[in-house]
Amino acid sequence: MYKQTSGALGMMALLFALFTVIAATVAIYTYGEITVVEPGLYGLAPSVKTVTNWPLIISCVSAGFYSIAFAALFMYVETTRNAVAKIANHLGIEGEEPSSAQPISEADEQAQPSASTSPAQRQVRRGNRSV
């Protein structure tokens, strides 16, 4: 279930990055250049200027860049986490969870699998918790 959830979140991150880039492109196209009409003396001979809206352009470009960077970083972290989990499963290494950091009693030590068990047997004992 974790793989399905992380895959869905990754797709959502990519989808939101795409929406952000499209919205930024529309905003730049629509409001990137604005027309300013300045009235002349006593309302006569108004001057019309076309002004580039640089703050809007810079903020839209940076928003698009950061949304794409976030989606790429999220996908990279999930790929790395899955690779580390596969290596740990292959080697039979169990990761410690912060909530289960309790002192080990003598009964727990005796219930631990011995060093002669194979990684496959440890995987079966551990249950279907693979990531």
Coordinates of C-alpha atoms in Angstrom, one line a residue:
M1 CA 0.0 0.0 0.0
Y2 CA 2.9 2.3 0.7
K3 CA 4.1 2.0 -2.9
Q4 CA 0.7 2.8 -4.3
T5 CA 0.4 5.8 -2.0
S6 CA 3.8 7.2 -2.9
G7 CA 3.1 6.7 -6.5
A8 CA -0.1 8.6 -6.3
L9 CA 1.5 11.4 -4.4
G10 CA 4.3 11.5 -7.0
M11 CA 1.7 11.8 -9.8
M12 CA -0.1 14.5 -7.9
A13 CA 3.2 16.5 -7.6
L14 CA 3.8 16.2 -11.3
L15 CA 0.2 17.1 -12.1
F16 CA 0.4 20.2 -9.8
A17 CA 3.7 21.2 -11.4
L18 CA 2.1 21.0 -14.8
F19 CA -0.9 23.1 -13.7
T20 CA 1.5 25.7 -12.2
V21 CA 3.5 26.0 -15.4
I22 CA 0.3 26.3 -17.5
A23 CA -1.1 29.0 -15.1
A24 CA 2.2 30.9 -15.1
T25 CA 2.3 30.8 -18.9
V26 CA -1.3 32.1 -19.1
A27 CA -0.6 34.9 -16.5
I28 CA 2.5 36.0 -18.4
Y29 CA 0.7 36.0 -21.7
T30 CA -2.3 37.9 -20.3
Y31 CA -0.6 40.4 -18.0
G32 CA 3.0 40.4 -19.1
E33 CA 2.6 43.6 -21.0
I34 CA 0.1 46.2 -19.8
T35 CA -1.0 49.4 -21.3
V36 CA -0.8 52.5 -19.1
V37 CA -2.8 55.6 -20.1
E38 CA -1.6 58.8 -18.4
P39 CA -3.8 61.8 -18.8
G40 CA -2.2 64.9 -20.2
L41 CA -2.6 68.4 -19.0
Y42 CA -6.3 69.1 -18.3
G43 CA -7.2 65.7 -19.9
L44 CA -5.9 66.7 -23.3
A45 CA -3.5 64.5 -25.3
P46 CA -3.2 61.5 -23.1
S47 CA -0.1 59.5 -23.5
V48 CA -0.3 55.7 -23.9
K49 CA 2.6 53.5 -22.9
T50 CA 3.1 49.7 -23.0
V51 CA 5.0 48.5 -19.9
T52 CA 6.5 45.1 -19.3
N53 CA 5.3 43.7 -16.0
W54 CA 8.7 42.3 -14.8
P55 CA 7.6 41.4 -11.2
L56 CA 4.8 39.2 -12.6
I57 CA 7.1 37.6 -15.1
I58 CA 9.8 36.9 -12.5
S59 CA 7.4 35.5 -10.0
C60 CA 5.7 33.2 -12.5
V61 CA 8.9 31.9 -13.8
S62 CA 10.2 31.2 -10.3
A63 CA 6.9 29.5 -9.3
G64 CA 7.1 27.2 -12.4
F65 CA 10.8 26.4 -11.6
Y66 CA 10.2 25.6 -8.0
S67 CA 7.1 23.4 -8.7
I68 CA 9.0 21.4 -11.2
A69 CA 12.0 21.1 -8.8
F70 CA 9.7 20.0 -6.0
A71 CA 8.1 17.3 -8.1
A72 CA 11.5 16.1 -9.4
L73 CA 12.9 16.0 -5.8
F74 CA 9.9 14.1 -4.6
M75 CA 10.2 11.5 -7.3
Y76 CA 14.0 11.2 -6.6
V77 CA 13.5 10.8 -2.8
E78 CA 10.8 8.1 -3.4
T79 CA 13.0 6.3 -5.9
T80 CA 16.0 6.4 -3.5
R81 CA 13.8 5.2 -0.5
N82 CA 12.5 2.3 -2.6
A83 CA 16.0 1.4 -3.7
V84 CA 17.3 1.4 -0.1
A85 CA 14.4 -0.7 1.1
K86 CA 15.0 -3.3 -1.7
I87 CA 18.7 -3.5 -0.7
A88 CA 17.8 -3.8 3.0
N89 CA 15.3 -6.6 2.2
H90 CA 17.9 -8.4 0.1
L91 CA 20.5 -8.2 2.8
G92 CA 18.0 -9.1 5.5
I93 CA 18.6 -5.9 7.4
E94 CA 15.7 -4.7 9.6
G95 CA 15.2 -1.0 9.9
E96 CA 14.5 0.3 13.4
E97 CA 11.3 2.3 13.8
P98 CA 11.4 5.3 16.2
S99 CA 8.3 4.1 18.0
S100 CA 9.7 0.7 18.6
A101 CA 12.9 1.8 20.3
Q102 CA 12.4 -0.1 23.6
P103 CA 15.0 -2.0 25.7
I104 CA 15.3 -5.7 24.8
S105 CA 14.4 -8.1 27.5
E106 CA 15.9 -11.6 27.9
A107 CA 12.8 -13.2 26.6
D108 CA 13.0 -11.1 23.4
E109 CA 16.6 -12.0 22.9
Q110 CA 15.8 -15.7 23.0
A111 CA 13.0 -15.2 20.5
Q112 CA 15.3 -13.4 18.1
P113 CA 16.3 -15.5 15.0
S114 CA 19.8 -17.0 15.1
A115 CA 22.6 -16.1 12.8
S116 CA 22.2 -19.4 10.9
T117 CA 18.8 -18.4 9.4
S118 CA 18.8 -17.2 5.8
P119 CA 17.5 -13.7 4.7
A120 CA 14.5 -15.4 3.1
Q121 CA 13.6 -17.1 6.4
R122 CA 13.9 -13.7 8.2
Q123 CA 11.7 -12.2 5.6
V124 CA 9.0 -14.8 6.3
R125 CA 9.3 -14.3 10.1
R126 CA 9.1 -10.5 9.7
G127 CA 5.9 -10.8 7.8
N128 CA 4.8 -8.9 4.7
R129 CA 6.2 -5.5 5.7
S130 CA 8.5 -5.0 2.7
V131 CA 8.4 -1.6 1.2

